[in-house]
Short mmCIF file of C-alpha atoms in Angstrom, two decimals:
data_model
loop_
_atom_site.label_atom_id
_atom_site.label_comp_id
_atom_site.label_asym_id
_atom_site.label_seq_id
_atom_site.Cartn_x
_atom_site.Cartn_y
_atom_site.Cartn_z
CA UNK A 1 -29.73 23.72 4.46
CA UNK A 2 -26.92 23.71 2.54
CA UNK A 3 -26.68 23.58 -1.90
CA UNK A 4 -25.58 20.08 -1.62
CA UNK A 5 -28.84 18.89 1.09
CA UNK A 6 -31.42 16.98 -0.58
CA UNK A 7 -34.50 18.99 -0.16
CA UNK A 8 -37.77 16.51 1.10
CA UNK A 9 -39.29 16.04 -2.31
CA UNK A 10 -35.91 14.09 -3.44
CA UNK A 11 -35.79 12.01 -0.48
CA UNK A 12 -39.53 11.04 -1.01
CA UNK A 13 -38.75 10.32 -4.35
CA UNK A 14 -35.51 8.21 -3.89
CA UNK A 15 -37.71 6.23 -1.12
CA UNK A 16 -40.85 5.71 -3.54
CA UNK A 17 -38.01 4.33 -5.93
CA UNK A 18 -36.27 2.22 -3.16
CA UNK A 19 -40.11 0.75 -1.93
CA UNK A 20 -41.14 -0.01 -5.56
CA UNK A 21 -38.41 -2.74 -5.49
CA UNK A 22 -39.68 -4.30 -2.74
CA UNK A 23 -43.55 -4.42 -3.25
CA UNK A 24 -44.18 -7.54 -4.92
CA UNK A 25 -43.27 -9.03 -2.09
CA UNK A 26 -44.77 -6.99 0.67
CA UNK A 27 -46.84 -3.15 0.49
CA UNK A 28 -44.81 -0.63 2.62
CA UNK A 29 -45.67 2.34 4.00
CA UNK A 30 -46.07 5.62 1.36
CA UNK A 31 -42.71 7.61 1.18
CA UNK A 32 -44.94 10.79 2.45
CA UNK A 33 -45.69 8.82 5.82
CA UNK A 34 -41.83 8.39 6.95
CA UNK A 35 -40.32 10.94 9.33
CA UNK A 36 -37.09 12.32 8.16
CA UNK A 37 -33.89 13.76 10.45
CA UNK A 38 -30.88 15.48 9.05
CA UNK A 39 -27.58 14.48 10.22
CA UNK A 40 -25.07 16.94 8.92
CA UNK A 41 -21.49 15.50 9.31
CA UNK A 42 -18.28 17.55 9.18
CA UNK A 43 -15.21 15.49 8.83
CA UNK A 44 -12.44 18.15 8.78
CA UNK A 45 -8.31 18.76 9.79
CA UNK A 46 -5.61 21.24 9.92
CA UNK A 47 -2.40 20.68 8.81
CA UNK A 48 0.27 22.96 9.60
CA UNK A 49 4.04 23.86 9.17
CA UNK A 50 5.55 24.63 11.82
CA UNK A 51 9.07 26.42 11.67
CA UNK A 52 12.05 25.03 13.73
CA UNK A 53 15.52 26.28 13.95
CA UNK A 54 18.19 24.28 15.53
CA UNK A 55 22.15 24.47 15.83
CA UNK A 56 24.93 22.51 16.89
CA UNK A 57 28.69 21.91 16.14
CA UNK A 58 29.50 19.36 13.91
CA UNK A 59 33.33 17.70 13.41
CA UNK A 60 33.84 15.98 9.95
CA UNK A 61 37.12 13.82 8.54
CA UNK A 62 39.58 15.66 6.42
CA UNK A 63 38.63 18.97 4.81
CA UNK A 64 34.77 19.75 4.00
CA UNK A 65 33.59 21.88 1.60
CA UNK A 66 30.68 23.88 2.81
CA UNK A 67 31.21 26.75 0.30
CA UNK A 68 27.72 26.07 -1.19
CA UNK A 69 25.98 26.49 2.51
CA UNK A 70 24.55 30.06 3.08
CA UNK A 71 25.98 31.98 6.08
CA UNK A 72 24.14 33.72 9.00
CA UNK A 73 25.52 35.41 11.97
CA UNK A 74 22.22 35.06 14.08
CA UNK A 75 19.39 31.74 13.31
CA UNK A 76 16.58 33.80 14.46
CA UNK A 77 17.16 36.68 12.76
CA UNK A 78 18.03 34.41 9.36
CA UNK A 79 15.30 35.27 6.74
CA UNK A 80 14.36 32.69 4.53
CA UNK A 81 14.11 34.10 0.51
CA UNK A 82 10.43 33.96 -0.89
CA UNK A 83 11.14 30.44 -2.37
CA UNK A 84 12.68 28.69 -0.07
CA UNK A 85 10.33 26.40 1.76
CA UNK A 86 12.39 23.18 4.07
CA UNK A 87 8.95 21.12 3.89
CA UNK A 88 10.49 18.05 2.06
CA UNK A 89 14.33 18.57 3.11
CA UNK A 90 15.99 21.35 6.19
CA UNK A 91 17.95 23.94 4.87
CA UNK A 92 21.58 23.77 6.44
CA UNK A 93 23.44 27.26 6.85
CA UNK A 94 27.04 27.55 8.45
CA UNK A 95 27.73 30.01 11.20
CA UNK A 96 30.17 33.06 10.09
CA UNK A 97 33.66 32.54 11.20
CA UNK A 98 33.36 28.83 12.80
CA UNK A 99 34.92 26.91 9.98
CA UNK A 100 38.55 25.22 11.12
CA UNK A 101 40.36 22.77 9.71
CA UNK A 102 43.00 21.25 12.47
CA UNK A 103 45.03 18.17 13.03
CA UNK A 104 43.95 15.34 14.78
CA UNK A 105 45.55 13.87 17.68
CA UNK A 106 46.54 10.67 15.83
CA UNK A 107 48.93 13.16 14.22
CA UNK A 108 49.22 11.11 10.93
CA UNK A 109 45.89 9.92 10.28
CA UNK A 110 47.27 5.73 11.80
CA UNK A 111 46.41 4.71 15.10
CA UNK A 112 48.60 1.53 16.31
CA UNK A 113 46.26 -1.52 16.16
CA UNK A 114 44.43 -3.04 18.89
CA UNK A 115 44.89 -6.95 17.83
CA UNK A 116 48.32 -6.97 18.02
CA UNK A 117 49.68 -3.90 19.48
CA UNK A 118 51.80 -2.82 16.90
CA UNK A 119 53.73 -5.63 17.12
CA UNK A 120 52.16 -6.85 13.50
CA UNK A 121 51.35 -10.29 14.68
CA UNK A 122 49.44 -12.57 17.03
CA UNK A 123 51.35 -14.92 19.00
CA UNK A 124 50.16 -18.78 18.19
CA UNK A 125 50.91 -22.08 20.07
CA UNK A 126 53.23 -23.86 17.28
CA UNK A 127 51.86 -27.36 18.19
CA UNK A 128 49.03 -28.37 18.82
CA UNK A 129 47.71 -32.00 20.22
CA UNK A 130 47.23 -34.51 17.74
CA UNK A 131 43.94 -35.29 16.75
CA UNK A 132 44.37 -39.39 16.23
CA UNK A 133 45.45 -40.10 19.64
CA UNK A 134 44.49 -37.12 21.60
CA UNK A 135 48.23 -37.00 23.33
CA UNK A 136 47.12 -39.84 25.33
CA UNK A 137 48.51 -42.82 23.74
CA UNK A 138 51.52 -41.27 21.74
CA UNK A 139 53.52 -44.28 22.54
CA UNK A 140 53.44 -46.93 23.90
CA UNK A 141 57.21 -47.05 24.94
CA UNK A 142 56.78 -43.50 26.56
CA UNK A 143 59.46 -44.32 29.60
CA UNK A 144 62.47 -44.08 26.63
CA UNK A 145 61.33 -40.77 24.96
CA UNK A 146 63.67 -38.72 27.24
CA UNK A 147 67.02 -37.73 26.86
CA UNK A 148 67.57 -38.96 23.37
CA UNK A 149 70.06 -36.92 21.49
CA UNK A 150 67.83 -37.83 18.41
CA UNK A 151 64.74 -35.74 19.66
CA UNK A 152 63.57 -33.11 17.34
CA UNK A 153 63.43 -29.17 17.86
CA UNK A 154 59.66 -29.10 17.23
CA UNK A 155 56.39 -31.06 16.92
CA UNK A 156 56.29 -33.06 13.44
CA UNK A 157 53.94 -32.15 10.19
CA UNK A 158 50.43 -33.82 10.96
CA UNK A 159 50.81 -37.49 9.48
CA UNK A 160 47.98 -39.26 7.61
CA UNK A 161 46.36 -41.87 9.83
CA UNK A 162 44.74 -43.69 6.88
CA UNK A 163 44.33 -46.36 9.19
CA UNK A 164 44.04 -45.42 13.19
CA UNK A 165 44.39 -48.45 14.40
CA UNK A 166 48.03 -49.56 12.73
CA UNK A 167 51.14 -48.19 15.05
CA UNK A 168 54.56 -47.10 13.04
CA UNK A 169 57.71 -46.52 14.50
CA UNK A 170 58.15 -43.70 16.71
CA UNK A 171 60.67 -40.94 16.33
CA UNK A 172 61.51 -40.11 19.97
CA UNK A 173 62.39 -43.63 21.33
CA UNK A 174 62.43 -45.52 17.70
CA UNK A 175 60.77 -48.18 18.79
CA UNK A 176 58.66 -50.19 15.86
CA UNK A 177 55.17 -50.09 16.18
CA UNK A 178 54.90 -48.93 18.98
CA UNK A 179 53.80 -45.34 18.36
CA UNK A 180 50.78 -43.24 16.67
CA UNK A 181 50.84 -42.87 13.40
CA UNK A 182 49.40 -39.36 13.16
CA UNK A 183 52.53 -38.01 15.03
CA UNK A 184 54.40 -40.57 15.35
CA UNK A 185 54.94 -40.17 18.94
CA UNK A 186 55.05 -37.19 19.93
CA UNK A 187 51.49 -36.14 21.18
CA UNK A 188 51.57 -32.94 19.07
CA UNK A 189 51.68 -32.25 15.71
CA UNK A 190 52.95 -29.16 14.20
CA UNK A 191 50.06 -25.79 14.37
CA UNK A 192 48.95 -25.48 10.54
CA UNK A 193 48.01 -22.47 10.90
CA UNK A 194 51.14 -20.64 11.60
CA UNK A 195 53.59 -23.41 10.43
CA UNK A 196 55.31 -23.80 13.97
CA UNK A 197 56.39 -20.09 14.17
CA UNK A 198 54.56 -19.16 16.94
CA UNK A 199 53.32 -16.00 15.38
CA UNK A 200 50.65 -15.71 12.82
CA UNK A 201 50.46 -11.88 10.49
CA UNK A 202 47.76 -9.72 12.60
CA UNK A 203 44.99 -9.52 9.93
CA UNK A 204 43.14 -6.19 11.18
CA UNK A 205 46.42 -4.31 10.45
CA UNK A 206 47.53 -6.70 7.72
CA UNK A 207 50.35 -7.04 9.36
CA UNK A 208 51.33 -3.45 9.79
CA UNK A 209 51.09 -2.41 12.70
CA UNK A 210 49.01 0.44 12.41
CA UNK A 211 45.20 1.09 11.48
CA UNK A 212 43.26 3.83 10.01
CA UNK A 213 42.09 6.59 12.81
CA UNK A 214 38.24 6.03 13.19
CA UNK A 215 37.99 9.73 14.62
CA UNK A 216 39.25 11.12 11.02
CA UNK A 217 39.40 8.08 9.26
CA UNK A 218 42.81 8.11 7.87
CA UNK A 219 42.53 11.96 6.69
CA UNK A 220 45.05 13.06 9.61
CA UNK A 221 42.73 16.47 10.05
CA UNK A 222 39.05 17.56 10.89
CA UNK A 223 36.93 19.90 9.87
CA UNK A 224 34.50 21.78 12.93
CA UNK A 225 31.76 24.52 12.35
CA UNK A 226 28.51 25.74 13.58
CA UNK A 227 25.77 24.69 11.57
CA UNK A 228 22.25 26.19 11.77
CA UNK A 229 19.31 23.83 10.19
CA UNK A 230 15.71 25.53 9.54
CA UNK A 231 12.94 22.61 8.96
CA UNK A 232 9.19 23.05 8.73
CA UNK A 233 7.76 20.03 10.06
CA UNK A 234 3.77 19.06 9.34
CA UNK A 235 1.71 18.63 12.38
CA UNK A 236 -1.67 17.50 10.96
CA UNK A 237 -5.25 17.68 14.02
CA UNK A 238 -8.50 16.65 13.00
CA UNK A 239 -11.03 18.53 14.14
CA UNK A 240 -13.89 16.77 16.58
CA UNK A 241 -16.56 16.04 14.38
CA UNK A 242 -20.08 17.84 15.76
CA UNK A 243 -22.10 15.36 14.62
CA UNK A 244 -20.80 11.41 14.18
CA UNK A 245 -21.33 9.11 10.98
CA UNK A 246 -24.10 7.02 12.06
CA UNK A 247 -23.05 3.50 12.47
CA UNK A 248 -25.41 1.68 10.80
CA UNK A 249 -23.80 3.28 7.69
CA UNK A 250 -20.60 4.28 8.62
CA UNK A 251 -18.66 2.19 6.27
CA UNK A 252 -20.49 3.02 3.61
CA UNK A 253 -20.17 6.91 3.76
CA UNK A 254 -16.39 6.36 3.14
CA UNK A 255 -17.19 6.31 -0.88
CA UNK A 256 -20.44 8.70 -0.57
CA UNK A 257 -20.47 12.33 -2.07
CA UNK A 258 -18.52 14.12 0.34
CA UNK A 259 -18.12 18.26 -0.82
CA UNK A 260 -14.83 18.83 0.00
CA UNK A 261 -12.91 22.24 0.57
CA UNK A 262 -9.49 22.96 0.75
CA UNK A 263 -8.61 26.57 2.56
CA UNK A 264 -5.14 28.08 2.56
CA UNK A 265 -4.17 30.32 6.31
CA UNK A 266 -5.99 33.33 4.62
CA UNK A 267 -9.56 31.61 2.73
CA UNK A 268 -12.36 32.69 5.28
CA UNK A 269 -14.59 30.02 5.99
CA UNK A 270 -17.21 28.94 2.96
CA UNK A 271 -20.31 30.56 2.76
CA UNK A 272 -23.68 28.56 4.12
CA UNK A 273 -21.64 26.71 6.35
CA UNK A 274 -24.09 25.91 9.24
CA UNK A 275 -23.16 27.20 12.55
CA UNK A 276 -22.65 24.60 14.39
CA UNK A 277 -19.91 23.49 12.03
CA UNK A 278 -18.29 27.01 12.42
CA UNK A 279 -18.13 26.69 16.17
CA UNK A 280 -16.36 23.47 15.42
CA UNK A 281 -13.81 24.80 13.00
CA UNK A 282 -12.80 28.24 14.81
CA UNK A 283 -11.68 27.43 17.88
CA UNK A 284 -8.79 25.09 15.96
CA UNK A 285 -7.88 28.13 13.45
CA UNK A 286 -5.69 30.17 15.78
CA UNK A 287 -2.51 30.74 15.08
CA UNK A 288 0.69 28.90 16.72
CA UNK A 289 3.91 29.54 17.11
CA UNK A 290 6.39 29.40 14.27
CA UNK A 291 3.17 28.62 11.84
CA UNK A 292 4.29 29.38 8.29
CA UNK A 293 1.46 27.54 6.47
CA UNK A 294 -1.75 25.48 6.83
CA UNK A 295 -4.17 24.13 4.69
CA UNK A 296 -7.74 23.26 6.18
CA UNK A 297 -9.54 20.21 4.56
CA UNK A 298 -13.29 20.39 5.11
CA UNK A 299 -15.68 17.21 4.13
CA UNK A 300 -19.44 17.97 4.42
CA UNK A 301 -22.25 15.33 3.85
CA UNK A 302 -25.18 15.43 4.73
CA UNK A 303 -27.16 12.34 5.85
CA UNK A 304 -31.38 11.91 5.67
CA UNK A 305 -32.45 9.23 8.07
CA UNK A 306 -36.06 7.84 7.46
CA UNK A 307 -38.13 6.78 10.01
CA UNK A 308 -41.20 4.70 8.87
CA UNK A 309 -44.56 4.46 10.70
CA UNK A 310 -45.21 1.63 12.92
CA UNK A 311 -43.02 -0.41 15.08
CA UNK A 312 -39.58 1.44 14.60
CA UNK A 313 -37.46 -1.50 14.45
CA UNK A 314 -36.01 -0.65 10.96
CA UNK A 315 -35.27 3.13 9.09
CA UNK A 316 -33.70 3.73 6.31
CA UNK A 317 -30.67 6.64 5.32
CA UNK A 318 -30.65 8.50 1.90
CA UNK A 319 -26.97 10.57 1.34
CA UNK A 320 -25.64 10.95 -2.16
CA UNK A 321 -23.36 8.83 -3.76
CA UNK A 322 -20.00 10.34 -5.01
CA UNK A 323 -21.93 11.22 -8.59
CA UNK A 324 -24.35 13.16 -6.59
CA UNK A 325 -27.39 10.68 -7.14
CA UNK A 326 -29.49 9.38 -3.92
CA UNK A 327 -28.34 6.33 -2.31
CA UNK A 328 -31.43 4.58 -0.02
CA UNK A 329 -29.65 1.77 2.36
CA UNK A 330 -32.31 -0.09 4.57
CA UNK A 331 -30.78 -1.08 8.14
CA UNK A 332 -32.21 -2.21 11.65
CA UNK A 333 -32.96 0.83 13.93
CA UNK A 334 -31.14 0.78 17.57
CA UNK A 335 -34.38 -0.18 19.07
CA UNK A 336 -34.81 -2.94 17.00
CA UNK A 337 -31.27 -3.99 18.02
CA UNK A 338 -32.39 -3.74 21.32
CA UNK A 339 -35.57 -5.47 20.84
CA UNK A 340 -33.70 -8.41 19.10
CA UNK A 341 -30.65 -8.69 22.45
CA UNK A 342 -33.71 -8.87 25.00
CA UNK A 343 -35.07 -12.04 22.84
CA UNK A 344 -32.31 -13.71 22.51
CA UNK A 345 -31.98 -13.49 26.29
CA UNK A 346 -35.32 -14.68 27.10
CA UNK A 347 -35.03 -17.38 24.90
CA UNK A 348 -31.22 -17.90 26.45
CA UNK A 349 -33.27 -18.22 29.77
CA UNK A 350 -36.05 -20.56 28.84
CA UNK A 351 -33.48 -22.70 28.13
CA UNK A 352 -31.60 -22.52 30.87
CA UNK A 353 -34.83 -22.82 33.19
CA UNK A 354 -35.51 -25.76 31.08
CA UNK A 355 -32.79 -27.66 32.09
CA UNK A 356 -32.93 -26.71 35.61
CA UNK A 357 -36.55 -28.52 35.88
CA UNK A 358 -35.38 -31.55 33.80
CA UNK A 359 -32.57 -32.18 36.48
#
């Protein structure tokens, strides 16, 4: 039994308290008469930090400055200084003698752009079909439009239809009314987007030709080295508890009194603790590979469950509460739940037979 148990004469006592509640409605049995079990629960984990080295080569744009990285030769035989612990952020080191700065292939830091291949524009369709008439009914005196010496170089500027319906003279054949009034005859109206040009400014390039290098992004040059990173990472095990919270009270031993110690990779084990607790804990204390710390969290309750004489359907658990007074809950034994399953299904049966005979 360890300091924190509650020895039998405080159990009685927290059960004599706990019945005294409940007398004026019913005598119980006398806090002497109950049988009490021990559960004691261990609810522990390990966390470690684990070392891990790593390299690779990096390539950066333009010139980096890595004077403030330390240098090895060797990442295994790198010793970390006394303070240095990479548990919240690695620790990047640069190899000795892999720094170099060269040019990129782009030579000049431009790359000639994609949209328009260096051309510095897009090519456009200078007219496009007018929107009023669709092209389709342009004119209505379409047989004269060819071979006019008045015809015009290029599609007109989009006219303004305010009313659809009404035709206006047409400017290929110059017939009145006869044509549509949103280009006047022609089936195509000049593109307003590149004024008729045929060519519209490349926007990626802005009208250039040329784009920033997205290997050195515009710096002309990159920077390669060797980097070495050293990281602890925290790999956190629970250990299999020996003995599991019983679950008629499980929830409620999240907030109970739980005596709670915290060992470093060199504490020994705390004195008292009960052996099958220790045979739980050892096994997961070894060391592994590249350990460079650990911290063991141990949670120890113990739990009293009360039996009282008679029937057995109910029993009662006394643990202490996290100000170290006992806690009595009252809760329906696993016989009782069994006891109350196998009446529900007799009673689920009558019924059923009950209906059978009435049909």
């Amino acid at each position: 039994m360890t300091n924190d148990d509650p020895s039998d004469d405080e159990v009685h006592k927290a059960l004599d308290a706990f019945s005294a509640r409940g007398r004026r409605r019913r005598p119980g049995p006398a806090p002497t008469d109950f049988r009490l079990s021990r559960l004691h629960l261990l609810e522990a984990s390990v966390t470690r930090r684990i070392e891990q080295r790593s390299e690779r080569t990096h390539h950066r744009p333009g010139t980096v400055d890595l004077s403030e990285r330390p240098l090895y030769d060797v990442l295994r035989d790198y010793k970390l200084g006394p303070h240095e612990k990479p548990v919240d952020r690695p620790i990047d080191l640069v190899r000795r003698g892999t720094v170099h700065l060269a040019s990129c292939d782009c030579g000049n830091g431009r790359r000639q752009c994609a949209d328009c291949k260096g051309m510095r524009y897009r090519p456009c369709e200078p007219a496009q079909t007018c929107t009023v008439c669709e092209g389709v009914t342009a004119c209505t005196q379409l047989l004269k439009h060819g071979g006019l010496p008045s015809t015009p170089p290029r599609p007109v500027k989009p006219g303004r239809a305010d009313r659809p319906q009404e035709r206006v003279t047409c400017e290929a054949c110059r017939t009145p009314d006869s044509a549509c009034p949103g280009c006047r005859g022609w089936g195509k109206v000049r593109c307003t987007e590149c004024e008729a040009r045929g060519r519209i400014p490349c926007g990626p390039c802005k009208a250039s030709g040329t784009v920033d290098c997205t290997t050195c992004k515009g710096h002309g040059s990159l920077t390669s080295w060797t980097a070495g990173r050293i990281e602890w990472v925290s790999r956190t095990r629970s250990v299999p508890p020996p003995v599991p919270r019983p679950r008629q009270v499980a929830s409620e031993l999240g907030s109970a009194g739980w005596r709670e110690d915290r060992l470093g990779a060199d504490d020994p084990l705390p004195d008292g603790l009960l052996p099958s607790h220790r045979s739980a804990l050892e096994p997961e204390l070894g060391v592994q590979p590249g350990e460079k710390e650990r911290e063991v969290v141990l949670r120890r309750l113990t739990v009293v469950r009360a039996t009282p004489p008679g029937s057995g359907n109910l029993e009662l658990y006394v643990f202490r509460d996290v100000g170290g007074q006992l806690t009595v809950r009252r809760r329906v034994s696993e016989e009782g739940r069994r006891k109350a399953l196998l009446a529900v299904a007799a009673a689920v049966a009558l019924v059923v037979l009950v209906l059978l005979l009435a049909h």
